[in-house]
Short mmCIF file of C-alpha atoms and ligand atoms in Angstrom, two decimals:
data_model
loop_
_atom_site.label_atom_id
_atom_site.label_comp_id
_atom_site.label_asym_id
_atom_site.label_seq_id
_atom_site.Cartn_x
_atom_site.Cartn_y
_atom_site.Cartn_z
CA UNK A 1 55.01 2.98 98.33
CA UNK A 2 52.57 0.65 96.63
CA UNK A 3 50.11 0.08 99.48
CA UNK A 4 48.15 2.80 101.24
CA UNK A 5 50.02 4.23 104.26
CA UNK A 6 49.29 3.29 107.86
CA UNK A 7 48.87 6.55 109.76
CA UNK A 8 49.46 7.44 113.42
CA UNK A 9 47.86 10.61 114.82
CA UNK A 10 49.86 11.62 117.90
CA UNK A 11 48.05 13.95 120.30
CA UNK A 12 44.71 12.81 118.86
CA UNK A 13 42.68 13.97 121.88
CA UNK A 14 43.90 17.59 121.55
CA UNK A 15 42.37 20.50 119.64
CA UNK A 16 44.64 19.97 116.61
CA UNK A 17 44.67 16.16 116.87
CA UNK A 18 40.88 16.00 116.66
CA UNK A 19 40.97 18.31 113.65
CA UNK A 20 43.62 16.09 112.05
CA UNK A 21 41.25 13.11 112.27
CA UNK A 22 38.45 15.22 110.81
CA UNK A 23 40.69 16.47 108.00
CA UNK A 24 41.91 12.96 107.08
CA UNK A 25 38.28 11.89 106.93
CA UNK A 26 37.01 14.90 104.97
CA UNK A 27 39.80 14.72 102.41
CA UNK A 28 39.41 10.98 102.07
CA UNK A 29 43.11 10.52 102.78
CA UNK A 30 44.02 7.10 101.39
CA UNK A 31 45.14 5.48 104.68
CA UNK A 32 45.09 1.72 105.10
CA UNK A 33 44.54 2.36 108.83
CA UNK A 34 44.49 5.39 111.17
CA UNK A 35 45.51 4.89 114.82
CA UNK A 36 45.06 7.54 117.53
CA UNK A 37 47.75 8.05 120.19
CA UNK A 38 47.84 10.34 123.25
CA UNK A 39 49.23 10.24 126.78
CA UNK A 40 48.59 7.35 129.20
CA UNK A 41 45.68 9.19 130.79
CA UNK A 42 43.70 9.06 127.53
CA UNK A 43 44.28 5.39 126.74
CA UNK A 44 40.92 3.80 125.97
CA UNK A 45 39.16 7.10 125.14
CA UNK A 46 36.96 6.78 122.03
CA UNK A 47 37.19 9.34 119.23
CA UNK A 48 34.75 9.53 116.32
CA UNK A 49 36.24 8.64 112.93
CA UNK A 50 34.71 7.67 109.57
CA UNK A 51 31.32 6.90 111.07
CA UNK A 52 32.88 4.64 113.72
CA UNK A 53 35.24 5.10 116.64
CA UNK A 54 38.97 4.96 117.24
CA UNK A 55 40.22 3.79 120.63
CA UNK A 56 43.10 5.99 121.80
CA UNK A 57 46.34 4.16 122.58
CA UNK A 58 49.09 5.31 124.92
CA UNK A 59 52.11 6.62 123.01
CA UNK A 60 55.15 4.45 123.71
CA UNK A 61 58.68 4.25 122.36
CA UNK A 62 57.87 1.30 120.10
CA UNK A 63 54.50 2.67 118.93
CA UNK A 64 55.68 3.48 115.39
CA UNK A 65 56.66 0.02 114.21
CA UNK A 66 54.65 -0.77 111.09
CA UNK A 67 53.52 2.84 110.48
CA UNK A 68 54.37 4.85 107.35
CA UNK A 69 53.23 8.31 108.49
CA UNK A 70 52.78 10.03 111.85
CA UNK A 71 51.03 13.38 112.28
CA UNK A 72 52.28 14.85 115.57
CA UNK A 73 50.50 17.46 117.65
CA UNK A 74 51.40 16.69 121.24
CA UNK A 75 53.76 19.52 122.16
CA UNK A 76 57.47 20.11 121.70
CA UNK A 77 58.73 17.73 124.39
CA UNK A 78 56.81 14.79 122.92
CA UNK A 79 58.06 15.63 119.42
CA UNK A 80 61.67 15.98 120.54
CA UNK A 81 61.60 12.56 122.09
CA UNK A 82 59.30 10.58 119.81
CA UNK A 83 59.77 12.03 116.30
CA UNK A 84 63.33 10.64 115.93
CA UNK A 85 62.11 7.25 117.24
CA UNK A 86 59.36 7.26 114.62
CA UNK A 87 61.77 8.19 111.80
CA UNK A 88 64.16 5.46 112.97
CA UNK A 89 61.30 2.98 112.71
CA UNK A 90 60.79 4.04 109.06
CA UNK A 91 57.77 6.25 109.75
CA UNK A 92 57.75 9.76 108.23
CA UNK A 93 56.75 12.44 110.75
CA UNK A 94 54.87 15.67 110.02
CA UNK A 95 55.36 17.59 113.24
CA UNK A 96 53.17 20.45 114.36
CA UNK A 97 55.37 21.54 117.28
CA UNK A 98 58.21 24.05 117.15
CA UNK A 99 60.79 21.39 118.09
CA UNK A 100 62.24 20.83 114.59
CA UNK A 101 61.18 23.94 112.68
CA UNK A 102 64.49 25.79 112.71
CA UNK A 103 66.65 22.66 112.45
CA UNK A 104 68.62 23.17 109.18
CA UNK A 105 68.16 19.47 108.30
CA UNK A 106 64.37 19.64 108.60
CA UNK A 107 62.17 21.16 105.89
CA UNK A 108 59.57 23.66 107.10
CA UNK A 109 56.76 23.50 104.59
CA UNK A 110 53.59 25.23 103.47
CA UNK A 111 52.48 23.33 100.34
CA UNK A 112 51.26 26.48 98.53
CA UNK A 113 54.64 28.15 99.11
CA UNK A 114 57.60 25.74 99.20
CA UNK A 115 56.46 22.18 98.35
CA UNK A 116 59.82 21.45 96.71
CA UNK A 117 61.55 21.59 100.11
CA UNK A 118 59.88 18.24 100.82
CA UNK A 119 62.34 16.60 98.41
CA UNK A 120 65.17 16.81 100.97
CA UNK A 121 63.33 15.52 104.03
CA UNK A 122 65.17 12.99 106.17
CA UNK A 123 62.13 11.57 107.93
CA UNK A 124 60.86 14.59 109.87
CA UNK A 125 58.99 17.51 108.28
CA UNK A 126 58.01 20.54 110.34
CA UNK A 127 54.63 22.23 110.09
CA UNK A 128 55.10 25.97 110.68
CA UNK A 129 53.54 28.10 113.39
CA UNK A 130 49.86 28.87 112.72
CA UNK A 131 50.25 32.63 112.37
CA UNK A 132 53.22 32.20 110.04
CA UNK A 133 51.35 29.78 107.74
CA UNK A 134 48.48 32.12 106.92
CA UNK A 135 50.85 35.07 106.51
CA UNK A 136 53.16 33.34 103.99
CA UNK A 137 50.24 31.94 101.96
CA UNK A 138 49.13 35.56 101.45
CA UNK A 139 52.63 36.98 100.96
CA UNK A 140 54.08 34.46 98.50
CA UNK A 141 52.18 35.56 95.34
CA UNK A 142 52.96 39.21 96.14
CA UNK A 143 56.64 38.48 96.82
CA UNK A 144 56.99 36.62 93.50
CA UNK A 145 55.67 39.70 91.70
CA UNK A 146 57.15 42.70 93.53
CA UNK A 147 59.79 41.35 96.03
CA UNK A 148 59.03 42.03 99.67
CA UNK A 149 61.52 44.14 101.63
CA UNK A 150 59.78 44.37 104.99
CA UNK A 151 56.63 43.21 106.76
CA UNK A 152 55.13 44.72 109.92
CA UNK A 153 52.59 42.26 111.31
CA UNK A 154 50.21 42.49 114.25
CA UNK A 155 48.16 39.42 115.11
CA UNK A 156 44.83 38.80 116.82
CA UNK A 157 45.09 35.14 117.76
CA UNK A 158 42.33 32.78 118.89
CA UNK A 159 42.58 30.76 122.10
CA UNK A 160 42.27 27.42 120.27
CA UNK A 161 45.91 27.92 119.26
CA UNK A 162 46.81 27.20 122.88
CA UNK A 163 44.83 23.94 122.94
CA UNK A 164 41.73 22.45 124.55
CA UNK A 165 42.46 23.84 128.01
CA UNK A 166 42.50 27.40 126.70
CA UNK A 167 39.17 26.94 124.89
CA UNK A 168 37.70 25.72 128.19
CA UNK A 169 39.28 28.65 130.07
CA UNK A 170 37.68 31.28 127.81
CA UNK A 171 34.28 29.53 128.02
CA UNK A 172 34.52 29.34 131.81
CA UNK A 173 35.63 32.96 132.25
CA UNK A 174 32.81 34.32 130.08
CA UNK A 175 30.23 32.45 132.13
CA UNK A 176 31.91 33.35 135.47
CA UNK A 177 31.97 37.05 134.61
CA UNK A 178 28.32 37.03 133.53
CA UNK A 179 27.46 35.47 136.86
CA UNK A 180 29.42 38.06 138.85
CA UNK A 181 32.10 35.56 139.89
CA UNK A 182 35.85 36.11 140.13
CA UNK A 183 37.95 34.56 137.36
CA UNK A 184 41.08 32.64 138.11
CA UNK A 185 43.43 32.57 135.09
CA UNK A 186 45.28 29.27 134.77
CA UNK A 187 46.33 28.81 131.13
CA UNK A 188 47.04 32.50 130.45
CA UNK A 189 48.85 34.93 132.76
CA UNK A 190 45.79 37.21 132.88
CA UNK A 191 42.04 37.12 132.26
CA UNK A 192 41.43 36.39 128.56
CA UNK A 193 37.65 36.97 128.46
CA UNK A 194 36.87 40.53 127.24
CA UNK A 195 40.60 41.27 127.14
CA UNK A 196 43.61 41.31 124.75
CA UNK A 197 46.95 39.90 125.89
CA UNK A 198 50.05 41.27 124.12
CA UNK A 199 51.97 38.15 125.12
CA UNK A 200 51.96 34.80 123.32
CA UNK A 201 54.48 32.33 124.72
CA UNK A 202 57.46 33.53 126.78
CA UNK A 203 59.47 36.74 126.51
CA UNK A 204 62.98 36.53 125.06
CA UNK A 205 66.03 38.66 125.83
CA UNK A 206 65.33 41.04 122.93
CA UNK A 207 61.92 41.98 124.38
CA UNK A 208 59.98 40.02 121.76
CA UNK A 209 57.95 36.92 122.58
CA UNK A 210 58.86 33.50 121.23
CA UNK A 211 55.73 33.60 119.04
CA UNK A 212 56.86 36.90 117.50
CA UNK A 213 60.32 35.56 116.73
CA UNK A 214 58.79 32.41 115.20
CA UNK A 215 57.05 34.65 112.66
CA UNK A 216 60.33 36.43 111.89
CA UNK A 217 62.53 33.35 111.50
CA UNK A 218 60.06 30.86 110.02
CA UNK A 219 59.02 33.30 107.28
CA UNK A 220 62.61 33.59 106.02
CA UNK A 221 63.04 29.79 106.01
CA UNK A 222 59.73 29.01 104.25
CA UNK A 223 60.11 31.79 101.66
CA UNK A 224 63.76 30.78 101.15
CA UNK A 225 64.79 34.41 101.42
CA UNK A 226 66.79 35.72 104.37
CA UNK A 227 66.50 39.29 103.15
CA UNK A 228 62.78 39.59 104.02
CA UNK A 229 62.56 41.70 107.17
CA UNK A 230 59.67 40.87 109.49
CA UNK A 231 58.74 42.57 112.73
CA UNK A 232 55.80 41.21 114.73
CA UNK A 233 53.49 41.95 117.64
CA UNK A 234 51.41 38.91 118.54
CA UNK A 235 48.27 39.31 120.63
CA UNK A 236 45.88 36.75 122.12
CA UNK A 237 42.25 37.81 121.81
CA UNK A 238 39.02 36.31 123.19
CA UNK A 239 38.08 34.51 119.96
CA UNK A 240 37.68 30.71 119.89
CA UNK A 241 38.68 29.89 116.30
CA UNK A 242 40.44 31.96 113.60
CA UNK A 243 43.54 34.10 113.72
CA UNK A 244 43.41 37.60 112.18
CA UNK A 245 46.47 39.55 111.09
CA UNK A 246 47.16 43.10 110.02
CA UNK A 247 50.05 43.15 107.53
CA UNK A 248 51.95 46.22 106.40
CA UNK A 249 54.15 45.19 103.50
CA UNK A 250 56.89 47.19 101.79
CA UNK A 251 57.96 46.06 98.31
CA UNK A 252 60.97 46.68 96.06
CA UNK A 253 58.69 47.35 93.07
CA UNK A 254 55.34 49.04 92.83
CA UNK A 255 52.27 46.86 93.27
CA UNK A 256 48.83 48.43 93.11
CA UNK A 257 45.95 47.20 95.29
CA UNK A 258 44.17 45.99 92.12
CA UNK A 259 47.23 44.00 91.00
CA UNK A 260 47.54 42.50 94.49
CA UNK A 261 43.84 41.55 94.47
CA UNK A 262 44.25 39.91 91.08
CA UNK A 263 47.38 37.97 92.13
CA UNK A 264 45.78 36.84 95.38
CA UNK A 265 42.53 35.80 93.72
CA UNK A 266 44.53 33.44 91.47
CA UNK A 267 46.74 32.11 94.27
CA UNK A 268 46.18 28.59 95.60
CA UNK A 269 44.53 28.44 99.01
CA UNK A 270 43.53 32.12 99.03
CA UNK A 271 40.09 33.73 98.88
CA UNK A 272 39.91 37.49 98.46
CA UNK A 273 37.03 39.15 100.38
CA UNK A 274 37.47 42.84 99.73
CA UNK A 275 34.29 44.81 99.14
CA UNK A 276 34.42 47.68 101.64
CA UNK A 277 31.35 49.28 100.07
CA UNK A 278 29.38 46.20 101.14
CA UNK A 279 31.19 46.01 104.50
CA UNK A 280 32.67 42.71 103.28
CA UNK A 281 36.08 41.73 104.63
CA UNK A 282 37.55 38.59 106.21
CA UNK A 283 36.39 37.82 109.74
CA UNK A 284 37.33 35.07 112.17
CA UNK A 285 33.72 33.88 112.54
CA UNK A 286 33.52 33.28 108.77
CA UNK A 287 36.98 31.71 108.43
CA UNK A 288 36.37 29.20 111.24
CA UNK A 289 35.85 25.77 109.75
CA UNK A 290 37.14 26.86 106.31
CA UNK A 291 40.28 25.71 104.50
CA UNK A 292 41.36 28.91 102.75
CA UNK A 293 43.31 31.94 103.87
CA UNK A 294 41.05 34.99 103.49
CA UNK A 295 42.52 38.35 102.47
CA UNK A 296 40.87 41.76 102.36
CA UNK A 297 41.21 45.47 103.25
CA UNK A 298 43.87 45.67 100.53
CA UNK A 299 44.99 49.30 100.24
CA UNK A 300 48.05 51.41 99.66
CA UNK A 301 50.28 52.45 102.54
CA UNK A 302 50.32 56.10 101.57
CA UNK A 303 53.36 56.87 103.76
CA UNK A 304 55.95 54.90 101.71
CA UNK A 305 56.84 54.46 98.03
CA UNK A 306 55.79 50.82 97.50
CA UNK A 307 53.61 49.64 100.34
CA UNK A 308 50.34 47.81 100.92
CA UNK A 309 48.20 47.05 103.95
CA UNK A 310 46.30 43.76 104.12
CA UNK A 311 44.00 41.98 106.57
CA UNK A 312 44.52 38.20 106.60
CA UNK A 313 42.31 35.67 108.42
CA UNK A 314 42.41 31.86 108.59
CA UNK A 315 41.24 29.00 110.78
CA UNK A 316 44.33 28.47 112.92
CA UNK A 317 43.43 24.86 113.72
CA UNK A 318 42.80 23.92 110.07
CA UNK A 319 45.15 25.78 107.67
CA UNK A 320 47.26 26.85 110.64
CA UNK A 321 47.80 23.28 111.79
CA UNK A 322 45.83 20.13 110.85
CA UNK A 323 45.07 20.89 107.21
CA UNK A 324 48.60 22.06 106.43
CA UNK A 325 49.97 18.82 107.93
CA UNK A 326 47.59 16.65 105.90
CA UNK A 327 48.37 18.66 102.73
CA UNK A 328 52.07 17.96 103.34
CA UNK A 329 51.28 14.26 103.59
CA UNK A 330 49.28 14.46 100.34
CA UNK A 331 52.25 16.01 98.50
CA UNK A 332 54.57 13.32 99.91
CA UNK A 333 52.24 10.65 98.55
CA UNK A 334 51.77 12.34 95.19
CA UNK A 335 55.52 12.75 94.71
CA UNK A 336 56.19 9.23 95.96
CA UNK A 337 58.50 10.45 98.74
CA UNK A 338 56.56 9.17 101.74
CA UNK A 339 59.52 7.14 103.01
CA UNK A 340 62.44 7.72 105.34
CA UNK A 341 65.57 7.92 103.15
CA UNK A 342 68.22 5.29 104.02
P1 A2P B 401 46.20 13.83 126.52
O1 A2P B 401 44.84 14.33 126.16
O2 A2P B 401 46.22 12.38 126.85
O3 A2P B 401 46.91 14.70 127.54
P2 A2P B 401 46.16 20.28 123.29
O4 A2P B 401 47.21 21.01 122.53
O5 A2P B 401 44.77 20.52 122.80
O6 A2P B 401 46.28 20.51 124.77
O7 A2P B 401 46.45 18.72 123.07
C1 A2P B 401 47.69 18.12 123.35
C2 A2P B 401 47.68 16.67 122.89
O8 A2P B 401 48.97 16.11 123.15
C3 A2P B 401 46.68 15.79 123.64
O9 A2P B 401 46.17 14.82 122.75
C4 A2P B 401 47.56 15.16 124.70
O10 A2P B 401 47.08 13.93 125.17
C5 A2P B 401 48.82 14.92 123.89
N1 A2P B 401 49.97 14.67 124.74
C6 A2P B 401 50.49 15.48 125.69
N2 A2P B 401 51.58 14.89 126.26
C7 A2P B 401 51.74 13.70 125.67
C8 A2P B 401 52.66 12.62 125.81
N3 A2P B 401 53.66 12.68 126.68
N4 A2P B 401 52.51 11.54 125.02
C9 A2P B 401 51.50 11.48 124.13
N5 A2P B 401 50.60 12.47 123.94
C10 A2P B 401 50.71 13.55 124.70
#
């Protein structure tokens, strides 16, 4: 492509959509134009962008004519219907929903891990689940060195991952409880304020939630290695921004905590914060608003031959969603593959 791409942001009024606009602006993404789309109810809403305002348009079937790139974050149903229409109109889609992630014809990409998978895109590229993204960014440099056999992950996930309504629900519940009022959960099945919910998304027949199985399946696809065993427990916690994860990793070969720290400190997109003597470790409140994946509490699992424990934190709306999508678009541009193959 010789000219700068025309970019559609679909779901622009949502938590991730707003962050996508911010990320395009902050990274000075070379767009010839950025247009914001959402549902009919948001048509006409103004969103701040580049010192001015964008007027939100209603997403329609013919919305993608004349666009080169669409960043989708409007839920699975919208992606299922509109992403193929966009690709048909010659517009490459980077989709944040789970609709296309496990489709064998759709690359699932984290630029620090598997950028080369972008070479076989057919017009739609899937952005992985937020908790999977930060986990694989931390695991990849360790896997390359010592080959991961198994990962046991427990997550502590912020409400922003559920969208604007969930952010509002936590805010409302905190204030209701302080004022002695009853809370009425709407977004989550139970009270989220001052609570932890060991359920993210729906339960499946095997007793795991959909979120847990996303971490299992997406990790194998992104890492390009079906032999990596992952077992997950995903938990929603009353935090606004930033997912935290406890990882227990078993390797084929020995890897000392010092070697892991060295590998991670050289890895793209990773910052190591691991000074227990100074009480310094990654925390959601520090990761919020940051681009990197933060890793700390690196120590041996003393119960197995080759095992490490890690604590991994990232801003789920940025690296877990908007930033990863924009980074994908940047690689497409750099490699001159921002086009739908004929
Ligand atoms: P709207 O605000 O008009 O409902 P979040 O994940 O924070 O809830 O945001 C979801 C985003 O997806 C919002 O921008 C929402 O727009 C958008 N969206 C939901 N359904 C549709 C749809 N059918 N067409 C276009 N955008 C949609």
